[in-house]
Structures are given as structure tokens and as C-alpha cells.
XYZ file of C-alpha atoms in Angstrom:
411
model
C 42.213 108.148 41.939
C 45.332 109.783 43.695
C 43.868 113.521 44.076
C 40.479 112.148 44.878
C 38.937 113.504 48.405
C 42.539 115.608 48.371
C 42.526 119.230 49.367
C 45.217 120.733 47.128
C 45.856 123.845 45.262
C 48.218 125.533 42.190
C 50.723 127.941 43.963
C 53.391 130.042 42.891
C 54.792 130.667 39.952
C 52.246 128.706 37.901
C 49.759 131.337 39.453
C 51.779 134.374 38.984
C 52.684 133.658 34.717
C 48.998 132.584 34.651
C 48.080 136.386 35.648
C 50.483 138.089 33.630
C 49.737 135.710 30.419
C 53.003 134.196 30.082
C 53.219 129.990 29.139
C 53.034 128.177 32.793
C 56.669 125.800 32.680
C 56.226 123.864 36.108
C 53.036 123.555 37.955
C 53.660 122.883 41.680
C 50.845 122.210 44.613
C 50.476 122.573 47.920
C 47.957 119.884 49.404
C 46.411 121.171 52.998
C 45.239 118.554 55.885
C 47.434 115.680 54.806
C 50.238 113.397 55.879
C 53.162 111.844 54.614
C 51.879 108.441 54.920
C 48.468 109.397 53.357
C 50.298 110.997 50.376
C 52.579 107.333 50.107
C 49.132 105.285 50.043
C 47.766 107.080 47.563
C 50.878 106.329 45.563
C 52.927 109.943 45.740
C 56.470 109.061 45.606
C 58.378 110.805 48.293
C 61.635 113.358 47.147
C 62.020 116.222 49.644
C 64.648 115.848 52.204
C 64.225 119.086 54.144
C 60.661 119.158 54.000
C 57.972 116.655 52.366
C 57.173 116.863 48.490
C 55.871 113.854 46.497
C 55.499 113.211 42.721
C 52.031 112.341 41.452
C 52.299 108.800 40.107
C 51.566 109.958 36.761
C 52.175 113.257 35.921
C 55.228 113.168 38.332
C 54.146 117.061 39.572
C 55.287 118.352 42.769
C 52.620 117.852 45.784
C 54.678 119.662 48.641
C 52.548 119.560 52.253
C 51.859 122.962 53.012
C 54.268 124.176 55.804
C 55.426 126.691 58.111
C 59.157 127.860 58.528
C 60.604 129.355 61.392
C 64.107 130.444 61.578
C 66.446 128.432 63.681
C 69.844 129.465 63.030
C 72.209 131.279 60.628
C 71.820 131.490 56.926
C 70.352 129.801 54.082
C 69.407 126.369 55.935
C 68.773 128.004 59.385
C 65.206 126.819 59.223
C 62.805 124.415 61.399
C 59.796 123.241 59.518
C 56.492 122.231 60.535
C 54.700 120.525 57.934
C 51.634 119.189 60.076
C 47.887 118.652 58.736
C 47.332 121.799 60.989
C 49.215 124.143 58.633
C 46.831 126.335 56.324
C 47.155 127.233 52.973
C 47.614 130.987 54.237
C 50.235 130.121 56.502
C 51.663 128.231 53.803
C 51.761 131.338 51.295
C 53.171 133.617 53.896
C 56.380 131.738 54.380
C 57.079 132.415 50.767
C 59.486 135.872 49.610
C 57.647 137.943 47.406
C 53.553 138.612 47.422
C 53.457 137.327 43.361
C 54.595 134.095 44.218
C 52.242 134.093 47.417
C 49.220 133.230 45.716
C 47.344 130.059 45.243
C 44.428 129.079 42.725
C 41.618 126.099 42.994
C 41.796 124.655 39.957
C 38.419 123.034 39.882
C 36.719 126.320 40.988
C 38.943 128.742 39.380
C 39.193 131.041 42.458
C 42.123 132.769 43.304
C 43.459 133.045 46.728
C 45.456 135.860 47.170
C 45.796 137.360 51.197
C 48.842 139.136 50.707
C 48.039 141.123 47.713
C 50.112 139.470 44.768
C 47.594 140.498 42.529
C 47.626 144.042 42.828
C 51.280 143.920 43.166
C 51.416 142.212 39.597
C 49.183 145.250 37.689
C 51.848 147.367 39.645
C 54.574 145.633 38.391
C 56.189 145.682 41.720
C 58.377 142.900 43.328
C 57.663 143.136 47.133
C 58.214 140.743 50.155
C 55.267 139.029 51.768
C 56.462 139.840 55.491
C 59.516 140.737 57.669
C 60.393 136.942 57.351
C 61.753 137.907 54.165
C 65.053 138.934 55.957
C 65.411 135.876 57.351
C 66.908 133.853 54.059
C 69.624 135.671 52.150
C 69.178 133.607 49.523
C 66.001 136.126 48.814
C 68.541 138.744 47.805
C 69.270 136.665 44.888
C 66.048 135.544 44.058
C 64.767 138.784 43.740
C 67.503 139.752 41.343
C 66.786 137.031 39.354
C 63.404 137.897 39.426
C 64.026 141.513 37.996
C 66.146 139.985 35.559
C 62.802 137.640 34.388
C 60.484 140.365 34.787
C 62.182 144.333 34.215
C 61.419 144.358 30.663
C 57.894 144.281 31.895
C 58.301 147.282 33.945
C 58.955 145.667 37.269
C 60.674 147.568 39.948
C 61.704 146.348 43.226
C 59.953 147.918 46.126
C 61.771 150.494 48.372
C 60.842 148.642 51.219
C 61.999 145.386 50.101
C 65.574 146.950 48.622
C 65.726 148.054 52.553
C 65.475 144.146 53.768
C 67.953 143.038 51.036
C 70.384 145.397 52.253
C 70.116 144.501 55.963
C 70.844 141.328 55.023
C 74.140 142.174 53.219
C 74.553 144.466 56.114
C 74.574 141.398 58.745
C 76.905 139.590 56.542
C 74.408 136.458 56.003
C 75.135 136.528 52.350
C 78.396 134.710 53.433
C 76.285 131.486 54.753
C 75.194 130.842 51.230
C 76.836 127.950 49.512
C 78.637 128.893 46.614
C 76.493 126.284 44.408
C 72.935 128.329 45.561
C 75.341 131.554 44.402
C 76.231 130.295 41.184
C 72.879 128.426 40.140
C 71.136 131.899 40.430
C 73.461 133.520 38.082
C 73.572 130.829 35.655
C 70.004 130.965 35.877
C 69.999 134.766 35.414
C 71.952 134.938 32.487
C 69.271 133.341 29.861
C 66.488 135.723 31.188
C 64.906 138.110 29.794
C 67.258 141.176 30.532
C 70.152 139.167 32.551
C 71.659 142.736 33.359
C 69.102 143.980 36.215
C 70.091 141.051 37.936
C 73.665 142.781 38.261
C 71.982 146.199 38.444
C 69.358 144.900 41.411
C 72.733 143.011 43.586
C 74.413 146.674 43.237
C 71.639 148.464 44.668
C 71.521 146.539 47.732
C 74.975 146.201 48.045
C 75.080 142.847 47.597
C 77.070 142.707 44.131
C 80.218 143.986 46.039
C 80.054 140.749 48.462
C 79.472 138.410 45.785
C 81.093 139.589 43.095
C 83.871 142.161 43.739
C 85.432 141.830 40.509
C 82.552 143.028 38.812
C 81.404 145.616 41.139
C 85.042 146.888 40.225
C 84.036 147.448 36.895
C 81.864 150.436 37.957
C 83.541 154.011 37.389
C 86.073 152.695 35.861
C 86.206 154.599 31.799
C 86.842 152.330 29.202
C 90.173 153.476 27.825
C 90.299 150.761 24.830
C 89.255 152.079 21.088
C 85.505 149.341 21.448
C 84.067 151.483 24.156
C 85.610 154.568 24.917
C 82.188 156.266 25.560
C 81.228 153.821 28.576
C 82.683 152.707 32.224
C 83.263 149.459 31.952
C 80.455 148.078 34.127
C 77.904 149.737 31.765
C 79.669 148.067 28.922
C 79.842 144.371 30.539
C 75.802 144.427 31.759
C 74.941 145.765 28.029
C 77.235 142.461 26.894
C 75.454 140.195 28.807
C 72.293 140.913 27.999
C 73.468 140.472 24.275
C 74.455 137.123 25.128
C 71.237 136.359 26.598
C 69.904 134.086 23.943
C 73.070 132.309 23.493
C 74.304 129.234 25.275
C 74.847 129.267 29.506
C 78.866 128.773 28.943
C 79.116 131.453 26.167
C 76.870 133.838 28.414
C 79.178 133.030 31.473
C 81.929 133.857 28.925
C 80.820 137.265 28.546
C 79.979 138.002 31.782
C 83.687 137.768 33.129
C 85.410 138.839 29.719
C 86.753 142.170 30.968
C 87.836 140.744 34.344
C 91.287 143.060 34.870
C 90.552 145.117 31.463
C 90.472 148.589 31.410
C 90.750 148.706 35.385
C 93.545 150.749 36.755
C 95.883 150.234 39.855
C 93.627 152.008 42.311
C 90.252 149.510 41.434
C 91.986 146.402 41.459
C 91.176 144.204 44.823
C 94.149 144.005 46.963
C 94.293 140.122 46.424
C 94.798 140.638 42.758
C 97.632 143.044 43.077
C 99.585 142.230 39.654
C 96.851 140.286 37.393
C 95.938 144.380 35.687
C 96.959 143.374 32.584
C 95.647 139.716 32.119
C 91.835 138.857 33.638
C 92.741 135.398 33.161
C 93.653 135.101 37.053
C 90.588 136.900 38.094
C 88.360 134.642 36.152
C 90.190 131.845 37.388
C 89.292 132.651 41.093
C 85.581 133.729 40.356
C 84.938 130.310 38.520
C 86.542 128.472 40.802
C 84.933 130.473 43.877
C 81.706 130.114 42.756
C 82.755 126.119 41.562
C 81.424 126.995 38.369
C 81.696 123.943 35.976
C 84.988 123.256 34.470
C 83.939 123.468 30.908
C 82.667 126.972 31.298
C 85.721 128.292 33.241
C 87.487 126.966 30.282
C 85.922 128.668 27.879
C 85.680 131.775 30.166
C 89.615 132.241 29.917
C 89.904 131.360 26.661
C 87.353 134.315 25.801
C 88.905 136.753 28.241
C 92.077 135.985 26.678
C 91.939 135.899 22.846
C 88.874 138.023 22.289
C 90.707 141.058 21.026
C 92.045 138.533 18.183
C 88.609 137.815 16.950
C 87.800 141.702 17.138
C 91.333 142.214 14.637
C 91.117 139.239 12.938
C 91.389 140.923 9.639
C 94.528 142.319 10.470
C 96.256 139.005 11.790
C 98.707 137.312 9.306
C 97.324 133.601 8.845
C 100.131 132.333 11.034
C 98.805 133.956 13.874
C 95.130 133.302 12.819
C 96.141 129.551 12.795
C 97.829 129.939 16.263
C 94.095 130.912 17.882
C 92.715 128.176 16.435
C 95.484 125.889 18.259
C 94.551 127.806 21.516
C 91.258 127.633 21.468
C 91.606 123.667 20.694
C 89.340 124.092 17.969
C 90.916 121.336 15.919
C 89.928 118.770 18.494
C 87.081 121.053 19.511
C 85.607 122.546 16.261
C 82.575 123.952 18.392
C 84.641 126.022 20.535
C 84.920 128.735 17.335
C 81.373 128.991 17.206
C 81.039 129.602 20.989
C 83.984 131.766 20.765
C 82.525 134.176 18.092
C 79.035 134.428 19.555
C 80.930 135.426 22.754
C 83.006 137.993 20.940
C 80.080 139.774 19.068
C 78.249 140.288 22.564
C 80.970 141.853 23.184
C 81.687 144.127 20.530
C 78.200 145.013 20.699
C 77.736 145.694 23.624
C 77.312 149.734 23.766
C 74.300 151.613 23.362
C 72.823 151.730 20.076
C 75.215 148.698 18.448
C 72.899 146.060 20.105
C 71.851 145.213 16.604
C 75.087 145.963 14.498
C 76.644 143.150 12.193
C 80.078 141.668 13.202
C 81.727 140.720 10.039
C 84.568 139.138 12.189
C 82.586 136.377 13.461
C 81.807 135.180 9.640
C 85.522 135.733 8.616
C 86.947 133.409 11.869
C 84.124 130.822 10.638
C 85.459 131.214 6.674
C 89.205 130.959 7.591
C 88.466 127.913 10.278
C 86.784 125.912 7.648
C 89.324 126.505 5.475
C 91.943 125.286 7.924
C 89.631 122.331 8.369
C 89.591 121.213 5.098
C 93.160 120.253 4.371
C 93.512 116.619 4.245
C 95.715 114.921 6.612
C 96.222 111.544 4.668
C 98.506 112.373 1.745
C 101.184 113.597 4.413
C 100.535 110.331 6.764
C 100.980 108.104 3.481
C 104.272 110.314 2.657
C 105.756 108.967 5.424
C 105.408 111.910 7.913
C 105.024 111.483 11.697
C 105.806 112.976 15.164
C 106.983 116.821 14.753
C 107.280 116.819 11.229
C 103.833 115.881 10.756
C 102.427 118.322 13.063
C 104.755 121.040 11.227
C 103.512 119.769 7.714
C 99.685 120.170 8.970
C 100.356 123.702 10.322
C 101.928 124.668 7.162
C 99.300 123.259 5.244
C 96.629 124.951 7.024
C 98.398 128.410 7.169
C 98.453 128.114 3.479
C 94.764 127.344 3.397
C 93.972 130.357 5.277
C 95.948 132.614 3.288
C 94.314 131.177 0.097
C 90.726 131.920 2.074
C 91.455 135.697 2.452
C 91.843 136.346 -0.742
C 87.528 136.644 -0.628
C 87.889 138.977 2.237
């Protein structure tokens, strides 16, 4: 058997979630006293590039050799790794970011190995760094923020001394060393956590939001001047909307995250590089998406929601011709899934204020009904009648507009 005689422990999130009575999704193990050669001889498959990680030949779960890390340069990759058989379990746990992630368990005996007080911090609902080495890795600023997004609803807070270390990383400009792809992955994961807004509040508390997402930092302190959310500033509204989108697809949640860029921001709050774009957030959405290397499909939907969401809010006031143009702008006749994505994002926006989280948003069903009517137009008779090219397109549009007009009688 691959594990016979091997000294291994369940570690990290699996131990933490078990103690929190949360369903364990991923099970990772640390192996002590072994070598890459021995692991391969036991049938494990090597998969780690930066340090020795192996997949179990049957379960495909990850088994990593115990290791230490020593800072050898700036940024996320500036580490020297030692994964020799002499590295102890306690030394491996010490290199981890937070005490709640620095516990191990012997599954055979049920023994909890907790040298850094992780269980007590779980009980105290505290995210606390394991050691001063926390400040050697700028990615940990984002990871702490993401754990807040995951656990804020359970009453967790970040330990004040950990916030100080996060602020030091920000002040030392270490976050500038992070690859855009890694920043995006942490944002992406946070958007579907239990309280996504806690990710952004935490980044803001330590000063990281200004460095990583200055366009969203610019929201705060700016009053909402539009009719939809006059009682709160743009930043608070944006984060409430983000929380509303947590159970939606990642693409929709991202669109909600950036839907108000440029909206309600007065000239003095606009970043110098974005002067002239105050009237439209689309260029800002494009800039942010490209900087973070967000997938193209995310970027496309986000720009559409930013530009068109007010049309959804006022759908009952629009003429049928304008509604058809909305569907054309969404490219909905070729990509009908866009309509559902769009109305979901618009609902998250419209209910993004205190007390409105569970309010109905009838506009969503109206848009769906209008689109169903437009989709029902049978094009085949027009083709059989000899229409083609621009004339065919014109006839199709006219029939769709008429179908939308007829469907309004149900309003």
C-alpha cells in the first residue's frame, strides 16, 4: 500500500473546517521524513513545480513533503524552499499564513497537532498570523481578505497585529510584485464566498484596496446622486450589490462588482488617468479587466451591464423599439443566455441597499417576457417570401418590435 509505513498528516483547511463543523471539500496531507524518490517508488505522481507535491495513485489527493520557506527576494516567488526529510511537522506548520490554517491531524489516532494556537483562534473567531514571516508574502494580504469573505458571517475578525503586518506589506509596495493572475484568482474566489463585501472591506482597512483596485476605492465617500440609491454612498451600495450576487455565476458577480465604475463619481474623485470618463464607466471597466487579465467573456458582460443596467431598471418606460435595441446590444438573439445574466446582475444592483436585499424586482420578469416574445418571431416565412440581406434584417426587426409591443398588454 502507498501509505504503509509513511508518516503523514491531514493539514490546513480540512482540519480547520472539520473543527468548524463545515463540510470538508479538499483534503491535503503533509508527509514527514520522506523524499521525492521514495514517494515515486510508492506510486505517487509528482505534480509540484516549486516544491515536492504528489498525487496519491488511487485517491488523487495531494501529499506534499514537509517543507520550510526562507525569504530570498521580493514578491510572491521570492522564497527558497527546503523539503529535506529533516523538516518537522511543526516547522512545516510554522510557515503557513494563519493559525487556523496551521493545524494538523493524525487521522489514524484522531490527535490534533496545534503548535500555534489555531483551535483557540477558531473559538475566538480570530484570523491571526502564525509568525512575523507572514509579512514576507504579499499574497497573504489577499488571502486574509478572502478568508474574511468566507468566515465573516460566523463572526470572524482580523487580529489587530495581523492588520499591522498587512499594512506594512502595503506600505512597502510589496503588492506591486504580485502577478495580475494571482490577484484576479483571489478576487474571483471571493466573489462567491458567503460575504464577498468583507473581502473589499478588509483590503480597504489595510490600505490595499487603493493599490489594487483604486477605481473601487474611489467609490467611497461619494454620495449616490441617482434615483436608485440616494441614501448611501457609492461604495456601500457597490458592496451591498456584490453580496447580493454571491450565489450567481462568477461572470455575473464580476459584472456587479464593476457595474457602477464612473457612476456618481464627481470630478475630484476621478483618478487622473481616467479624466474625461466620468460620464461612462465602460472605459474604466475595460481598464480594470485588462489590468487584472480578467477573461474576455467576463469583461464583455461587465461592460454591457455597466452601460445598460439603467435600461433594465426602467424597462416599463421603454418603447418596444428601444427594448429590441437593448436585446441587440446584448447580442441576445445569438447568445440568449446573456438575458438571464443581465437581469440577474441588474437585480443585484437594484436591491443593493439596506433593507432591500429581499425585495422583488419585477423588471426581471418583464425583460424575460419581452425577450421570449421577440424570440418567438418565425423568420422562415420571411425567407420564403424572398427577403434577404438588409431587407430581411429590417423585416425581422419590425416583427420583433411588434411582438414586444403585443407582449406589453400583459403588463
